[in-house]
Coordinates of C-alpha atoms (C1' of nucleotides) in Angstrom, one line a residue:
Chain V
X9 CA -5.7 9.8 44.8
X10 CA -2.8 9.5 42.4
X11 CA -3.2 8.4 38.8
X12 CA -1.1 5.3 39.5
X13 CA -3.1 3.9 42.3
X14 CA -6.3 4.8 40.6
X15 CA -5.2 3.0 37.5
X16 CA -4.1 -0.1 39.3
X17 CA -7.4 -0.3 41.1
X18 CA -9.5 0.3 38.0
X19 CA -7.6 -2.6 36.3
X20 CA -8.4 -4.8 39.2
X21 CA -12.0 -3.8 39.2
X22 CA -12.1 -4.6 35.5
X23 CA -11.1 -8.2 36.3
X24 CA -7.4 -8.0 35.7
X25 CA -4.9 -9.7 38.0
X26 CA -2.1 -7.7 39.4
X27 CA 0.7 -8.8 37.1
X28 CA 4.2 -7.5 37.5
X29 CA 4.8 -6.3 34.0
X30 CA 1.6 -4.3 33.8
X31 CA 2.1 -2.8 37.2
X32 CA 5.6 -1.7 36.1
X33 CA 4.1 0.0 33.0
X34 CA 1.5 1.8 35.1
X35 CA 4.0 3.0 37.7
X36 CA 6.3 4.3 35.0
X37 CA 3.5 6.1 33.2
X38 CA 2.3 7.6 36.5
X39 CA 5.6 9.4 36.9
X40 CA 5.5 11.1 33.5
X41 CA 4.3 14.5 32.7
X42 CA 4.1 13.9 29.0
X43 CA 3.7 11.0 26.6
X44 CA 6.0 8.0 26.0
X45 CA 6.2 5.6 23.1
X46 CA 6.0 1.8 23.7
X47 CA 9.7 1.6 22.9
X48 CA 10.6 4.3 25.3
X49 CA 8.6 2.6 28.1
X50 CA 10.4 -0.7 27.2
X51 CA 13.8 1.0 27.3
X52 CA 13.2 2.9 30.5
X53 CA 12.0 -0.2 32.4
X54 CA 15.0 -2.1 31.3
X55 CA 17.3 0.7 32.4
X56 CA 15.5 0.7 35.7
X57 CA 16.3 -3.0 36.2
X58 CA 12.6 -3.9 35.7
X59 CA 12.8 -5.6 32.3
X60 CA 9.6 -6.6 30.6
X61 CA 8.8 -8.0 27.2
X62 CA 7.8 -5.4 24.6
X63 CA 4.6 -7.4 24.0
X64 CA 3.6 -6.9 27.7
X65 CA 4.1 -3.2 27.2
X66 CA 1.7 -3.2 24.3
X67 CA -0.8 -5.4 26.1
X68 CA -0.6 -3.2 29.2
X69 CA -1.2 -0.1 27.1
X70 CA -4.1 -1.8 25.3
X71 CA -5.8 -2.7 28.6
X72 CA -5.2 0.9 29.9
X73 CA -6.6 2.4 26.7
X74 CA -9.6 0.2 26.9
X75 CA -10.5 1.6 30.3
X76 CA -9.6 5.1 29.1
X77 CA -6.9 5.3 31.7
X78 CA -4.3 6.3 29.1
X79 CA -4.7 8.6 26.1
X80 CA -3.0 7.8 22.8
X81 CA -1.2 10.7 21.2
X82 CA 0.0 10.7 17.6
X83 CA 2.6 13.3 16.9
X84 CA 2.7 12.8 13.1
X85 CA 5.8 10.6 12.9
X86 CA 3.9 7.2 12.8
X87 CA 4.8 6.4 16.4
X88 CA 2.0 6.1 18.9
X89 CA 2.7 7.7 22.3
X90 CA 0.8 7.2 25.5
X91 CA 0.2 9.3 28.6
X92 CA -2.0 9.1 31.7
X93 CA -5.5 10.3 31.0
X94 CA -6.1 13.6 32.7
X95 CA -7.7 13.1 36.1
X96 CA -8.6 16.7 37.2
X97 CA -7.8 19.8 35.3
X98 CA -4.3 19.1 34.1
X99 CA -5.4 18.7 30.6
X100 CA -2.7 19.5 28.1
X101 CA -2.0 19.2 24.4
X102 CA 1.1 18.8 22.2
X103 CA 3.6 20.8 20.3
X104 CA 5.8 19.0 17.9
X105 CA 9.0 20.3 16.3
X106 CA 9.1 19.5 12.6
X107 CA 12.8 19.4 12.5
X108 CA 14.0 17.6 15.6
X109 CA 10.8 15.7 16.4
X110 CA 10.7 16.9 20.0
X111 CA 7.3 16.6 21.6
X112 CA 6.3 19.1 24.4
X113 CA 3.2 19.8 26.3
X114 CA 1.2 23.0 26.5
X115 CA -2.2 24.0 27.9
X116 CA -4.6 26.8 27.4
X117 CA -7.9 27.2 29.1
X118 CA -9.4 29.3 26.4
X119 CA -8.6 26.6 23.8
X120 CA -10.3 24.0 26.1
X121 CA -13.4 26.1 26.3
X122 CA -13.5 26.6 22.5
X123 CA -13.3 22.8 22.0
X124 CA -16.0 22.0 24.6
X125 CA -18.2 24.5 22.9
X126 CA -17.8 23.1 19.4
X127 CA -17.9 19.5 20.6
X128 CA -21.4 20.1 22.0
X129 CA -22.9 21.0 18.6
X130 CA -21.8 18.2 16.4
X131 CA -24.2 15.3 17.1
X132 CA -21.4 13.2 18.6
X133 CA -20.9 12.4 22.2
X134 CA -17.3 13.6 22.3
X135 CA -15.4 12.1 25.1
X136 CA -11.8 12.8 24.1
X137 CA -9.9 15.3 22.1
X138 CA -6.4 16.1 21.0
X139 CA -4.7 19.2 19.6
X140 CA -1.3 18.9 17.9
X141 CA 0.6 22.0 16.8
X142 CA 3.5 21.5 14.5
X143 CA 6.3 24.0 13.8
X144 CA 9.9 24.8 14.5
X145 CA 11.0 25.0 18.1
X146 CA 13.3 27.8 19.4
X147 CA 16.4 25.6 19.0
X148 CA 15.7 24.6 15.4
X149 CA 14.4 27.9 13.9
Chain Z
X21 CA -7.1 28.3 -9.0
X22 CA -8.0 24.8 -7.9
X23 CA -5.9 22.9 -5.5
X24 CA -5.2 20.3 -8.2
X25 CA -3.6 22.6 -10.7
X26 CA -1.9 24.5 -8.0
X27 CA -0.3 21.3 -6.7
X28 CA 0.7 20.1 -10.1
X29 CA 2.4 23.4 -10.8
X30 CA 4.1 23.5 -7.4
X31 CA 5.5 20.1 -8.0
X32 CA 6.9 21.2 -11.4
X33 CA 8.4 24.3 -9.9
X34 CA 10.1 22.1 -7.3
X35 CA 11.8 20.2 -10.1
X36 CA 9.5 17.2 -10.4
X37 CA 8.7 15.8 -13.8
X38 CA 5.1 15.3 -14.6
X39 CA 4.7 11.6 -14.0
X40 CA 1.5 9.7 -14.6
X41 CA 1.2 8.0 -11.2
X42 CA 1.8 11.2 -9.2
X43 CA -0.6 13.2 -11.3
X44 CA -3.3 10.6 -10.8
X45 CA -2.8 10.8 -7.0
X46 CA -3.0 14.6 -7.1
X47 CA -6.1 14.6 -9.2
X48 CA -7.8 12.1 -6.9
X49 CA -6.9 14.1 -3.8
X50 CA -8.1 17.3 -5.4
X51 CA -11.6 15.8 -5.7
X52 CA -11.8 14.9 -2.0
X53 CA -13.4 16.9 0.7
X54 CA -11.8 14.8 3.5
X55 CA -8.8 12.6 4.1
X56 CA -7.9 9.3 2.4
X57 CA -5.4 6.7 3.5
X58 CA -2.7 5.5 1.1
X59 CA -4.6 2.2 0.7
X60 CA -7.8 4.0 -0.1
X61 CA -6.1 6.1 -2.8
X62 CA -4.6 2.9 -4.3
X63 CA -7.9 1.1 -4.3
X64 CA -9.8 4.1 -5.8
X65 CA -7.3 4.6 -8.6
X66 CA -7.4 0.9 -9.4
X67 CA -11.2 1.0 -9.5
X68 CA -11.0 4.1 -11.8
X69 CA -8.9 2.1 -14.2
X70 CA -5.9 4.2 -13.4
X71 CA -3.9 1.6 -11.5
X72 CA -0.6 2.7 -9.9
X73 CA 1.8 0.9 -7.6
X74 CA 1.2 1.4 -3.9
X75 CA 4.8 2.6 -3.6
X76 CA 4.1 5.4 -6.1
X77 CA 1.2 6.5 -3.9
X78 CA 3.5 6.7 -0.9
X79 CA 6.1 8.5 -2.9
X80 CA 3.6 11.0 -4.3
X81 CA 2.3 11.7 -0.8
X82 CA 5.8 12.1 0.5
X83 CA 6.6 14.7 -2.2
X84 CA 3.3 16.5 -1.6
X85 CA 3.9 16.6 2.1
X86 CA 7.4 17.9 1.7
X87 CA 5.9 20.9 -0.2
X88 CA 3.1 21.2 2.4
X89 CA 0.6 20.6 -0.3
X90 CA -1.0 17.8 1.7
X91 CA -1.6 17.5 5.4
X92 CA -1.2 14.3 7.2
X93 CA -4.0 13.4 9.5
X94 CA -3.8 10.7 12.2
X95 CA -7.1 9.6 13.4
X96 CA -5.9 7.3 16.2
X97 CA -6.1 4.0 14.4
X98 CA -2.5 3.8 13.3
X99 CA -3.3 4.6 9.7
X100 CA -2.0 7.8 8.2
X101 CA -4.5 9.7 6.1
X102 CA -3.9 12.6 3.7
X103 CA -5.9 15.5 2.4
X104 CA -5.2 18.6 0.4
X105 CA -3.7 21.4 2.5
X106 CA -6.3 24.2 2.9
X107 CA -5.8 26.9 0.3
X108 CA -8.1 29.6 1.5
X109 CA -10.3 29.5 4.5
X110 CA -11.7 26.0 4.1
X111 CA -9.8 24.8 7.1
X112 CA -11.3 21.9 8.9
X113 CA -10.6 19.3 11.5
X114 CA -11.7 15.8 12.3
X115 CA -14.2 13.9 14.2
X116 CA -13.7 10.2 14.7
X117 CA -16.2 7.7 15.8
X118 CA -14.7 5.4 18.4
X119 CA -17.0 2.5 17.5
X120 CA -17.2 2.4 13.7
X121 CA -14.0 4.3 12.9
X122 CA -15.7 6.8 10.6
X123 CA -13.8 10.0 10.1
X124 CA -15.7 13.2 9.3
X125 CA -14.8 16.9 8.9
X126 CA -16.0 19.8 10.9
X127 CA -14.9 23.5 11.2
X128 CA -15.4 26.2 13.7
X129 CA -13.9 29.7 13.3
X130 CA -13.9 30.4 17.0
X131 CA -11.7 27.3 17.5
X132 CA -9.4 28.5 14.8
X133 CA -9.0 31.8 16.5
X134 CA -8.3 30.2 19.9
X135 CA -5.6 28.1 18.3
X136 CA -4.0 31.0 16.5
X137 CA -3.9 32.9 19.7
X138 CA -2.3 30.1 21.7
X139 CA 0.2 29.3 18.9
X140 CA 1.5 32.8 19.0
X141 CA 2.6 32.6 22.6
X142 CA 4.7 29.4 22.7
X143 CA 8.1 30.2 21.3
X144 CA 7.5 28.0 18.3
X145 CA 6.8 29.2 14.8
X146 CA 3.7 27.0 14.4
X147 CA 2.8 26.4 10.8
X148 CA 0.3 23.6 11.0
X149 CA -2.2 22.3 13.5
X150 CA -4.7 19.5 13.9
X151 CA -7.6 18.9 16.2
X152 CA -9.1 15.4 16.6
X153 CA -12.3 14.9 18.5
X154 CA -13.2 11.3 19.4
X155 CA -16.6 10.0 20.4
X156 CA -19.6 8.0 19.4
X157 CA -21.4 9.1 16.2
X158 CA -25.1 9.4 16.0
X159 CA -25.5 6.0 14.4
X160 CA -23.3 4.2 17.0
X161 CA -24.5 5.8 20.3
Chain I
dA22 C1' 20.7 11.0 -24.0
dT23 C1' 20.1 11.5 -19.4
dA24 C1' 18.0 11.8 -15.2
dC25 C1' 13.7 11.2 -13.0
dG26 C1' 9.4 8.4 -12.4
dT27 C1' 7.3 3.9 -11.9
dG28 C1' 6.1 -0.9 -10.5
dC29 C1' 7.4 -4.9 -8.4
dA30 C1' 9.3 -7.3 -4.8
dA31 C1' 12.0 -7.3 -0.8
dA32 C1' 13.2 -5.0 3.4
dG33 C1' 12.0 -2.2 7.4
dT34 C1' 9.3 -0.6 11.5
dA35 C1' 5.7 -0.6 14.7
dT36 C1' 2.5 -3.5 16.6
dT37 C1' -0.1 -7.9 17.4
dT38 C1' -0.7 -12.8 18.2
dG39 C1' 0.4 -17.9 19.4
dC40 C1' 2.1 -20.6 22.8
dA41 C1' 4.4 -22.7 26.8
dA42 C1' 6.0 -21.6 31.2
dA43 C1' 5.5 -18.7 35.4
dC44 C1' 2.4 -16.7 38.5
dG45 C1' -1.6 -14.9 41.4
dG46 C1' -5.7 -15.7 43.9
Chain U
dC11 C1' -5.2 -25.9 41.0
dC12 C1' -7.0 -23.0 37.3
dG13 C1' -7.2 -19.2 34.5
dT14 C1' -4.4 -14.9 33.7
dT15 C1' -0.1 -12.8 32.7
dT16 C1' 4.3 -13.0 30.8
dG17 C1' 8.2 -13.3 27.4
dC18 C1' 9.8 -15.0 23.4
dA19 C1' 9.4 -15.7 18.6
dA20 C1' 6.7 -15.6 14.7
dA21 C1' 3.2 -13.1 12.3
dT22 C1' 1.0 -9.0 10.6
dA23 C1' 0.1 -4.3 9.0
dC24 C1' 1.7 -0.2 7.2
dT25 C1' 5.3 2.1 5.0
dT26 C1' 9.9 2.5 2.7
dT27 C1' 13.7 1.1 -0.3
dG28 C1' 16.4 -1.3 -4.2
dC29 C1' 16.4 -2.1 -8.7
dA30 C1' 15.5 -2.6 -13.6
dC31 C1' 12.8 -0.6 -16.9
dG32 C1' 10.0 3.2 -18.9
dT33 C1' 9.2 8.1 -19.8
dA34 C1' 9.6 13.1 -19.9
dT35 C1' 12.4 16.8 -21.2

DNA sequence: ATACGTGCAAAGTATTTGCAAACGG
DNA sequence: CCGTTTGCAAATACTTTGCACGTAT
């Protein structure tokens, strides 16, 4: 089952009605392979002739985050970005260019294993994690 | 050499004069073992009878970040926190309680090695990284 | 003396909230 | 119908900037 339909159903189960703006945000997020800021979501929906208020974008993201359907990513520039929470094993993390601000995804299974191992021994029930690497990308260095 | 004196010297070398507010921020940061927000720095300095303007706190942090003397930590609540950049091997990362918002430090050498390994194979010259684990702390779960 | 540092207040961003109208069940 | 969702505008929270004055060199 796709993340999009899964998210729409989870929202419904959680007592939310199927509103147009929220569905548009969910459908856009479901088509991404990396994170988007609220403003980017707002702009892309407007470009796609499906304009919504920026407040609705934030409210949709809040509802999705509450249900852990999206993950909040902070890349170090003070702008929150959001992406679909990993369903299966497509877990990834982020690589930020210090110069141009570009955000890219990467994944590494050995890193995941190291994180799972350390998370187990801390006295917390860790249910989410994020790794951000910062440096200069090939274009900028 | 302590981080505090190292930072004060680096600032001087970089052409900054030794201003009172900035020095107060550096000295406070040097006494921390984990990250502080700008507001926390402002409050603690005021409590310590060394009041500074909040703008000076931000400006000091900006200058320190520019020289990579402090590391910016984003714990997922939209507030930027800052801590002395690791000098030797006292590298650590952060553990955030989803319920009470508490931020704690942890470190793990195997995790560091996994990160160094993956950072080498990405085409970026990675010079900084951050790991944030989110979950429920012992008190909250 | 001169340029940098500082504090205050104002401005700027990102995000949240109040509210009336539109909408879904 | 009735309560939720939406969009707008206003409010808020964090951070940055403009400016006059103080301070270090």
